[in-house]
mmCIF file of N, CA and C in Angstrom:
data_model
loop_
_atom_site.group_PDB
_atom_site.id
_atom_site.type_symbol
_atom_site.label_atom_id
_atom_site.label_comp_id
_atom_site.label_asym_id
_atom_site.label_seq_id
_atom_site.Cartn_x
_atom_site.Cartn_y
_atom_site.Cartn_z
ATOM 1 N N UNK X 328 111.186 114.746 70.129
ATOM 2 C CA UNK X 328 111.792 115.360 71.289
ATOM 3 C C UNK X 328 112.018 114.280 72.341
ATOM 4 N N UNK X 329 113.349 114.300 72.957
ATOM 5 C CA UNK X 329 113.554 113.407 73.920
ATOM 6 C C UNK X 329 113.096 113.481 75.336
ATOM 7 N N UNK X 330 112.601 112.714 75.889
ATOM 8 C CA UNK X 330 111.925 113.285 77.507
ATOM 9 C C UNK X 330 113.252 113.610 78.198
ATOM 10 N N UNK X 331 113.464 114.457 79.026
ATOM 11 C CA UNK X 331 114.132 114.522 80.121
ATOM 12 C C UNK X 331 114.570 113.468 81.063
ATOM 13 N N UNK X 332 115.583 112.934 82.231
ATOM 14 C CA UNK X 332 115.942 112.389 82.838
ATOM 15 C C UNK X 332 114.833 112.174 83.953
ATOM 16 N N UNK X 333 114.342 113.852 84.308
ATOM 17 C CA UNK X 333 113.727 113.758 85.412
ATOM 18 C C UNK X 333 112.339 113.439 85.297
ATOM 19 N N UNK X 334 111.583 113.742 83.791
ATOM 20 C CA UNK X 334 110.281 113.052 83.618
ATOM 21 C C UNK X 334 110.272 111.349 83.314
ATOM 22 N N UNK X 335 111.653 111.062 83.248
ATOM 23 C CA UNK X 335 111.461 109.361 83.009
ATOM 24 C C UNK X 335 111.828 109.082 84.183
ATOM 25 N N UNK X 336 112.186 109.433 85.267
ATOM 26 C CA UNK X 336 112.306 109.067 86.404
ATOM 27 C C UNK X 336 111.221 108.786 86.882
ATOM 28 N N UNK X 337 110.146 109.889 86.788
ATOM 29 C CA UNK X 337 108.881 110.352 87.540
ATOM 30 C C UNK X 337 107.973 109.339 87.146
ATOM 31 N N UNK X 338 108.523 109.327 86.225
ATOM 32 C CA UNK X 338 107.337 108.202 85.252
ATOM 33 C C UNK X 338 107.027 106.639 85.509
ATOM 34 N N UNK X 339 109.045 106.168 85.687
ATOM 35 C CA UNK X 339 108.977 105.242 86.538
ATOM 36 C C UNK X 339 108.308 104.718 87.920
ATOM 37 N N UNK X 340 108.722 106.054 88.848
ATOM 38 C CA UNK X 340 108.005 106.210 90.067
ATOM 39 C C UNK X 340 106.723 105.828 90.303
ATOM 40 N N UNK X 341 105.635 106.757 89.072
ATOM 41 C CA UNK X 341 104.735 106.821 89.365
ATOM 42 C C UNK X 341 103.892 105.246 88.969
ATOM 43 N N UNK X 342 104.924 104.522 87.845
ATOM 44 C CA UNK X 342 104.324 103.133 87.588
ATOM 45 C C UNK X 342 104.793 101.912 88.401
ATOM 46 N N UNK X 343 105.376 102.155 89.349
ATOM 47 C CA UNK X 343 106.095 101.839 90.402
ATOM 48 C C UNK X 343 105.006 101.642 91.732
ATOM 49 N N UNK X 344 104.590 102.871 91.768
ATOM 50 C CA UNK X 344 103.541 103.617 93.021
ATOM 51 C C UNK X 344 101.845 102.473 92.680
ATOM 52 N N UNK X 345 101.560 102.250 91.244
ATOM 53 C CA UNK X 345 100.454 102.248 90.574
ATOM 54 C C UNK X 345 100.005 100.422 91.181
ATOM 55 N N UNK X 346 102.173 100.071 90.505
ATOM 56 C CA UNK X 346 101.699 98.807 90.763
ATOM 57 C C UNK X 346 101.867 97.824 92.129
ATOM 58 N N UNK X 347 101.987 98.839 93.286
ATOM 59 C CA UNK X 347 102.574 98.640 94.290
ATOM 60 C C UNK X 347 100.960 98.735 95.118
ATOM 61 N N UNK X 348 100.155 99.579 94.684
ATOM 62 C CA UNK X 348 98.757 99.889 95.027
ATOM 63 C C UNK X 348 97.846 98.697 94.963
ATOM 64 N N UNK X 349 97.867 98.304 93.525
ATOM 65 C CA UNK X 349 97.290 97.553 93.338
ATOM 66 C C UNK X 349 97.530 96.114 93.576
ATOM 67 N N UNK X 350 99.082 95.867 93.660
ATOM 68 C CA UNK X 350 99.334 94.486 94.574
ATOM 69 C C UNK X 350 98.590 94.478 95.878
ATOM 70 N N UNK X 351 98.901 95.605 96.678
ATOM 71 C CA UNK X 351 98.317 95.453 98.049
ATOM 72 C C UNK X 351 96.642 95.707 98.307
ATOM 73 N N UNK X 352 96.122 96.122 97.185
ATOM 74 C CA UNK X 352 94.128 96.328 96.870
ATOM 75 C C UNK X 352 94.155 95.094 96.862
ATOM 76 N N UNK X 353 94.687 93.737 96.216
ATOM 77 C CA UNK X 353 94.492 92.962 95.744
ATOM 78 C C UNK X 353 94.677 91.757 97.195
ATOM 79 N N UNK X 354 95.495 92.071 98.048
ATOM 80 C CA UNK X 354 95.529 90.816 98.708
ATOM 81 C C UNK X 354 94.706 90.451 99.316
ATOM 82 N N UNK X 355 94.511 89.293 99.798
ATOM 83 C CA UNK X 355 93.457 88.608 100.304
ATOM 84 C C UNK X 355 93.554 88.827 101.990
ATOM 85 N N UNK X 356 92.027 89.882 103.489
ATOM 86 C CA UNK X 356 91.874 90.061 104.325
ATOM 87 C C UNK X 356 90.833 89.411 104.582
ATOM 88 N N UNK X 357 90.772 89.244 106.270
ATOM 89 C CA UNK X 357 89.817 88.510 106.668
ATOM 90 C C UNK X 357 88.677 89.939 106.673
ATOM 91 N N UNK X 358 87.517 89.728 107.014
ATOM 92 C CA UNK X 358 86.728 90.513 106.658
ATOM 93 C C UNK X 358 87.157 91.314 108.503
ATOM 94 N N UNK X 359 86.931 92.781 108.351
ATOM 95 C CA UNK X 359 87.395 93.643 109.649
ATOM 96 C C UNK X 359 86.341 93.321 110.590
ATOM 97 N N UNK X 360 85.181 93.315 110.579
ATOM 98 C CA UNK X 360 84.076 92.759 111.591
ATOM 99 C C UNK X 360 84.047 91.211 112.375
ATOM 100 N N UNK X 361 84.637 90.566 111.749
ATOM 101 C CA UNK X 361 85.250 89.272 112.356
ATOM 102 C C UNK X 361 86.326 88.995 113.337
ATOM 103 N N UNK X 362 86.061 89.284 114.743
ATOM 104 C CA UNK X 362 87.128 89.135 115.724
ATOM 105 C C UNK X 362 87.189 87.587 116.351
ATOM 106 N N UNK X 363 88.389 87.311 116.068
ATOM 107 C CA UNK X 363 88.614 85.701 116.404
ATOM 108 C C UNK X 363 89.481 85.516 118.040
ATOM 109 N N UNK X 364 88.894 84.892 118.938
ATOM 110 C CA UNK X 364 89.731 85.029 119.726
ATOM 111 C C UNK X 364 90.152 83.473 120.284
ATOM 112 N N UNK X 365 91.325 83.792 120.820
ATOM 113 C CA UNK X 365 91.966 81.909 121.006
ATOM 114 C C UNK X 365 92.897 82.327 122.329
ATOM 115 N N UNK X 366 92.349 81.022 122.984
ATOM 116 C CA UNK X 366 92.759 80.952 124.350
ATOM 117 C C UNK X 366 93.665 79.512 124.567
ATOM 118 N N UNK X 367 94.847 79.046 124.805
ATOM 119 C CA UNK X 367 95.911 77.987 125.371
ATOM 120 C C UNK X 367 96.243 78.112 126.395
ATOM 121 N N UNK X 368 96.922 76.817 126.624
ATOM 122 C CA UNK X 368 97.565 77.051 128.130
ATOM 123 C C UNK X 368 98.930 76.932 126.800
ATOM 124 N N UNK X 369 99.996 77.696 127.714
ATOM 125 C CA UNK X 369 101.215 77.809 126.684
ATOM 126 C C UNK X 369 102.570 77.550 127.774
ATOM 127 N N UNK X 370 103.567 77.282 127.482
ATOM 128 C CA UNK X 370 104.753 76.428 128.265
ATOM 129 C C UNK X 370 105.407 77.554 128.452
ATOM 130 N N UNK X 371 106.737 77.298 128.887
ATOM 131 C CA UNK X 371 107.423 78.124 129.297
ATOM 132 C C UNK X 371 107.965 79.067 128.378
ATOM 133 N N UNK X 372 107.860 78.645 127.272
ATOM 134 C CA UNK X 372 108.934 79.350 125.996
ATOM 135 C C UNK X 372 107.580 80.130 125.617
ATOM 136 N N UNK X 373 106.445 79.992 126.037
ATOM 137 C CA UNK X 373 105.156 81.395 125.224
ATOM 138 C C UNK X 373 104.029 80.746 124.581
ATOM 139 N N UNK X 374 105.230 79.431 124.011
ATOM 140 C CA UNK X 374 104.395 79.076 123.111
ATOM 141 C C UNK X 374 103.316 78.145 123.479
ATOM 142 N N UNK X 375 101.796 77.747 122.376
ATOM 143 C CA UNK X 375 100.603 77.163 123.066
ATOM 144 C C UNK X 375 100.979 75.704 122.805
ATOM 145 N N UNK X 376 100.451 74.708 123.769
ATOM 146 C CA UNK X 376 100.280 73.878 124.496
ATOM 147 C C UNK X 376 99.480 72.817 123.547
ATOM 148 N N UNK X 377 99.504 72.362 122.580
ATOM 149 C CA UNK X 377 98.877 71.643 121.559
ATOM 150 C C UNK X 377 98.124 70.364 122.446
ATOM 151 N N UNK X 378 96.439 70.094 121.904
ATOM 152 C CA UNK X 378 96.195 68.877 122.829
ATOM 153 C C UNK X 378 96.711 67.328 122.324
ATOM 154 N N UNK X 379 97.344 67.170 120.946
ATOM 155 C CA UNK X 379 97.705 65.840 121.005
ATOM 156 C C UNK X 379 98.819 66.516 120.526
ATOM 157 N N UNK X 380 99.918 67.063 121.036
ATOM 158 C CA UNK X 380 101.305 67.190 121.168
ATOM 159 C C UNK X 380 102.336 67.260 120.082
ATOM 160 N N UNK X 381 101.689 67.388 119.049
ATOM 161 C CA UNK X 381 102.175 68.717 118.193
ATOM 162 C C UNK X 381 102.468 69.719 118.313
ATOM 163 N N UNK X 382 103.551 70.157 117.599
ATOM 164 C CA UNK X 382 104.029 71.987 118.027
ATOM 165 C C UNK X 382 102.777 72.260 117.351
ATOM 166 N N UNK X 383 102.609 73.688 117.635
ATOM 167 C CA UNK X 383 101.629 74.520 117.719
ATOM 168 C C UNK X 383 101.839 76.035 117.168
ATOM 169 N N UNK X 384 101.497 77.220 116.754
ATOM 170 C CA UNK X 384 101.872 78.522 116.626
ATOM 171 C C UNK X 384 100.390 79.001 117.165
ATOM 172 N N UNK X 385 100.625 80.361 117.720
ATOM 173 C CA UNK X 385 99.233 81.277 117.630
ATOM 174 C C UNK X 385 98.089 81.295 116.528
ATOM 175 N N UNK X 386 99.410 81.725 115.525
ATOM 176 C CA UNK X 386 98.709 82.263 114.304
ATOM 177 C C UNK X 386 98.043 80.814 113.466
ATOM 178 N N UNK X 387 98.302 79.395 113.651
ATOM 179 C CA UNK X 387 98.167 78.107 113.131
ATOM 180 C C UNK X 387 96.361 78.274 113.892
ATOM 181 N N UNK X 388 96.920 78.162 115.509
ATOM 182 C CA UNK X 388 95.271 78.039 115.873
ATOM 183 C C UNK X 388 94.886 79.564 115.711
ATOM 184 N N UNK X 389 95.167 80.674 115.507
ATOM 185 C CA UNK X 389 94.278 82.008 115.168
ATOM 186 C C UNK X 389 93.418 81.344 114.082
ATOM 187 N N UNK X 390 94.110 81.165 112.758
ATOM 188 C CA UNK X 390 93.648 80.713 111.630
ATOM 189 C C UNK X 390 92.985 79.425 111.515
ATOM 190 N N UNK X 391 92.668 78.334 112.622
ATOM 191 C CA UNK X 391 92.091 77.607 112.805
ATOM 192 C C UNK X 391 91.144 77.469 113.216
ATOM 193 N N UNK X 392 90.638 78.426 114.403
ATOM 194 C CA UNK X 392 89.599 78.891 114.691
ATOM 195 C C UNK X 392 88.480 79.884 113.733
ATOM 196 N N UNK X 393 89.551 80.640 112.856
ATOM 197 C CA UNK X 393 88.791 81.600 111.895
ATOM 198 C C UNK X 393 87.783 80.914 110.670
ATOM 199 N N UNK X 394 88.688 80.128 110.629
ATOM 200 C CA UNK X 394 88.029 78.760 109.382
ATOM 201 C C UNK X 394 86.986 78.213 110.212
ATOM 202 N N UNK X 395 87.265 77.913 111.597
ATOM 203 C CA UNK X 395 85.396 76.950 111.858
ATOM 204 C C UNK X 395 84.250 78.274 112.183
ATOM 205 N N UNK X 396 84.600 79.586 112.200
ATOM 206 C CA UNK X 396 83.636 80.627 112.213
ATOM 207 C C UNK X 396 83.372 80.592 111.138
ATOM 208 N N UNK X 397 83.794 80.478 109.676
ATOM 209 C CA UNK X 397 83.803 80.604 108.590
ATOM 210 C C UNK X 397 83.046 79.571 108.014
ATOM 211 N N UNK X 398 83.170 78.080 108.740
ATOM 212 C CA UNK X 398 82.671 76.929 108.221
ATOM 213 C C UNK X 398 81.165 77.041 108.879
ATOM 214 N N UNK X 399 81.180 77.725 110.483
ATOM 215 C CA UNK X 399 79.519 77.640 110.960
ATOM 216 C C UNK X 399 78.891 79.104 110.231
ATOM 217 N N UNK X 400 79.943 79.537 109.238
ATOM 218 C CA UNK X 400 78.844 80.525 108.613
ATOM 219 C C UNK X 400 78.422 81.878 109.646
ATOM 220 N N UNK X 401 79.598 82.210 110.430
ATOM 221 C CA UNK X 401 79.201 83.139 111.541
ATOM 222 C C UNK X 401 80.405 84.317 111.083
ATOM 223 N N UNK X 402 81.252 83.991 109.814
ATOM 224 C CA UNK X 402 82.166 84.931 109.707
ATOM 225 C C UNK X 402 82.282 84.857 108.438
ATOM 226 N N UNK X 403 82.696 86.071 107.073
ATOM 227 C CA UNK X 403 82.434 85.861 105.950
ATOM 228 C C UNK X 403 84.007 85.255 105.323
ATOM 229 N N UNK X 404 84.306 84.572 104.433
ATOM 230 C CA UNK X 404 85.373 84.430 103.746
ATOM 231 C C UNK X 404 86.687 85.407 103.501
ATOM 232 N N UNK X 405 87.785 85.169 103.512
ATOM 233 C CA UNK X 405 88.467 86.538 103.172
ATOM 234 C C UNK X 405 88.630 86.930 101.480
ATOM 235 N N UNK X 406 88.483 88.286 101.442
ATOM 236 C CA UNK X 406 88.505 88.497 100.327
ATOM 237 C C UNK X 406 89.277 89.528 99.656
ATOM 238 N N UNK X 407 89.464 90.183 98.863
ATOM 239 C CA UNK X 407 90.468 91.097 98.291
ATOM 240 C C UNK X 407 90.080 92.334 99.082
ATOM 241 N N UNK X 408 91.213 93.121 99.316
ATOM 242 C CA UNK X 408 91.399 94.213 100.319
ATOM 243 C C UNK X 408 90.273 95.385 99.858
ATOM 244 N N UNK X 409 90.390 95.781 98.913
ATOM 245 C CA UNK X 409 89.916 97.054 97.902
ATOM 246 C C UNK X 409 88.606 96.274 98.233
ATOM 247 N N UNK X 410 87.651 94.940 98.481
ATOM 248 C CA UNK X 410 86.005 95.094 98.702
ATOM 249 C C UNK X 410 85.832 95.850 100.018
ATOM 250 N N UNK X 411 86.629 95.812 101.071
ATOM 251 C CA UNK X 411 86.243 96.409 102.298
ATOM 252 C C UNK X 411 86.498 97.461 101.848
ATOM 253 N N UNK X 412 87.606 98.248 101.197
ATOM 254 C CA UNK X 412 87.367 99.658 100.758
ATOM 255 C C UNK X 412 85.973 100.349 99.985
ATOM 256 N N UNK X 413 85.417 99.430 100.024
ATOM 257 C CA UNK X 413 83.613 99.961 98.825
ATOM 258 C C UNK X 413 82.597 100.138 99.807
ATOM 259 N N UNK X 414 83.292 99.050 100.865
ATOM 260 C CA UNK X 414 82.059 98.798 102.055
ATOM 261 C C UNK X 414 81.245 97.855 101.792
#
């Protein structure tokens, strides 16, 4: 017997849905209890103020700062999304 149009549709969907789940269980978060905070003086355009005069982004020093919490062992590693879902 041949499946229907609309159960191979569904079917698709639903392996679609499965592997769309599990890409995003899978990516790598900083752990949610870890609040990083970063302070610049920043120029006219927003952006921060690098001390030996390199461009700069937020998110460059966000993530720069997160790594030396991480390196003094005061913040845990990031790890796949779905462990904070277990707790």
């Amino acid at each position: 017997m041949k499946p229907r149009p609309l159960a191979r549709i569904l079917s698709a969907c639903c392996v679609l849905a499965v592997a769309a789940f599990g890409w995003y269980a899978t990516q790598s978060v900083r752990p949610p209890d870890c609040e990083v905070t970063v302070a610049a003086f920043a120029g006219a355009d927003g952006q921060p103020l690098s001390e030996n005069g390199e461009a700069v982004t937020w998110e460059e020093l966000d993530e720069r700062a997160y790594q030396d919490l991480v390196d003094s062992g005061r913040c845990e590693p990031p790890s796949a999304r779905w462990h904070h879902w277990l707790g």
